[in-house]
Coordinates of C-alpha atoms in Angstrom, one line a residue:
M1 CA 17.5 5.1 0.1
S2 CA 20.3 5.9 -2.4
C3 CA 18.6 9.1 -3.4
L4 CA 18.9 10.3 0.3
S5 CA 22.6 9.5 0.7
P6 CA 23.8 12.9 -0.3
F7 CA 21.3 14.4 2.1
L8 CA 22.3 12.2 4.9
S9 CA 26.0 12.7 4.5
L10 CA 25.3 16.4 4.9
V11 CA 23.5 16.2 8.2
E12 CA 25.2 13.2 9.9
D13 CA 27.7 15.2 11.8
K14 CA 25.8 18.2 12.7
G15 CA 24.4 17.5 16.1
E16 CA 21.5 15.9 18.0
M17 CA 18.8 17.4 15.8
S18 CA 20.4 16.1 12.6
W19 CA 20.9 12.6 14.4
S20 CA 17.0 12.8 15.0
L21 CA 16.5 13.6 11.4
C22 CA 18.6 11.0 10.1
R23 CA 16.9 8.3 12.4
L24 CA 13.5 9.6 11.0
V25 CA 14.6 9.3 7.4
K26 CA 16.2 5.8 8.0
N27 CA 12.9 4.6 9.8
R28 CA 11.1 2.2 7.7
S29 CA 8.5 0.7 10.0
G30 CA 5.5 2.7 8.7
V31 CA 6.4 1.6 5.1
T32 CA 5.2 -2.0 5.7
A33 CA 1.9 -1.0 7.0
I34 CA 1.4 1.3 4.2
E35 CA 2.2 -1.4 1.6
Y36 CA -0.1 -3.8 3.4
G37 CA -2.9 -1.2 3.4
L38 CA -2.4 -0.6 -0.4
I39 CA -2.4 -4.4 -1.0
A40 CA -5.6 -4.8 0.9
A41 CA -7.3 -1.9 -0.9
L42 CA -6.3 -3.4 -4.3
I43 CA -7.7 -6.8 -3.1
A44 CA -11.0 -5.1 -2.0
V45 CA -11.4 -3.3 -5.3
A46 CA -10.8 -6.5 -7.2
A47 CA -13.3 -8.4 -5.1
V48 CA -16.0 -5.8 -5.7
V49 CA -15.4 -5.9 -9.4
V50 CA -15.5 -9.6 -9.5
M51 CA -18.5 -9.9 -7.3
G52 CA -20.4 -7.3 -9.4
T53 CA -19.6 -9.2 -12.4
V54 CA -20.6 -12.6 -11.1
G55 CA -23.7 -11.0 -9.5
T56 CA -24.8 -9.8 -13.0
N57 CA -24.1 -13.2 -14.5
L58 CA -25.9 -15.1 -11.8
S59 CA -28.9 -12.9 -12.2
D60 CA -29.1 -13.7 -15.8
V61 CA -28.9 -17.4 -15.1
F62 CA -31.7 -17.3 -12.6
S63 CA -33.8 -15.0 -15.1
E64 CA -33.3 -17.9 -17.8
V65 CA -34.3 -20.7 -15.3
A66 CA -37.4 -18.7 -14.1
S67 CA -38.5 -18.1 -17.7
S68 CA -38.1 -21.6 -18.7
L69 CA -40.2 -22.9 -15.8

C-alpha cells in the first residue's frame, strides 16, 4: 500500500466520491481469493506434471514385467 499513499493523501479530503475510491483502494478482501486461486493453479500444474512423469515410468515398468513373462 505504500505506493498508493501519495494518491490516497490527495483524495482523502475531497468528498464522498473520493471516500468511496479510498475504500475501494484499501479493500483487500479479493486479494486473498486471488492468492488462493493462484496457489490452487500452481498445485494443479505440479500435479499434472508429476502424474505425467509417474505414468510414463509406470508404463515402462509394466512393459518390462510383461516382456519378462
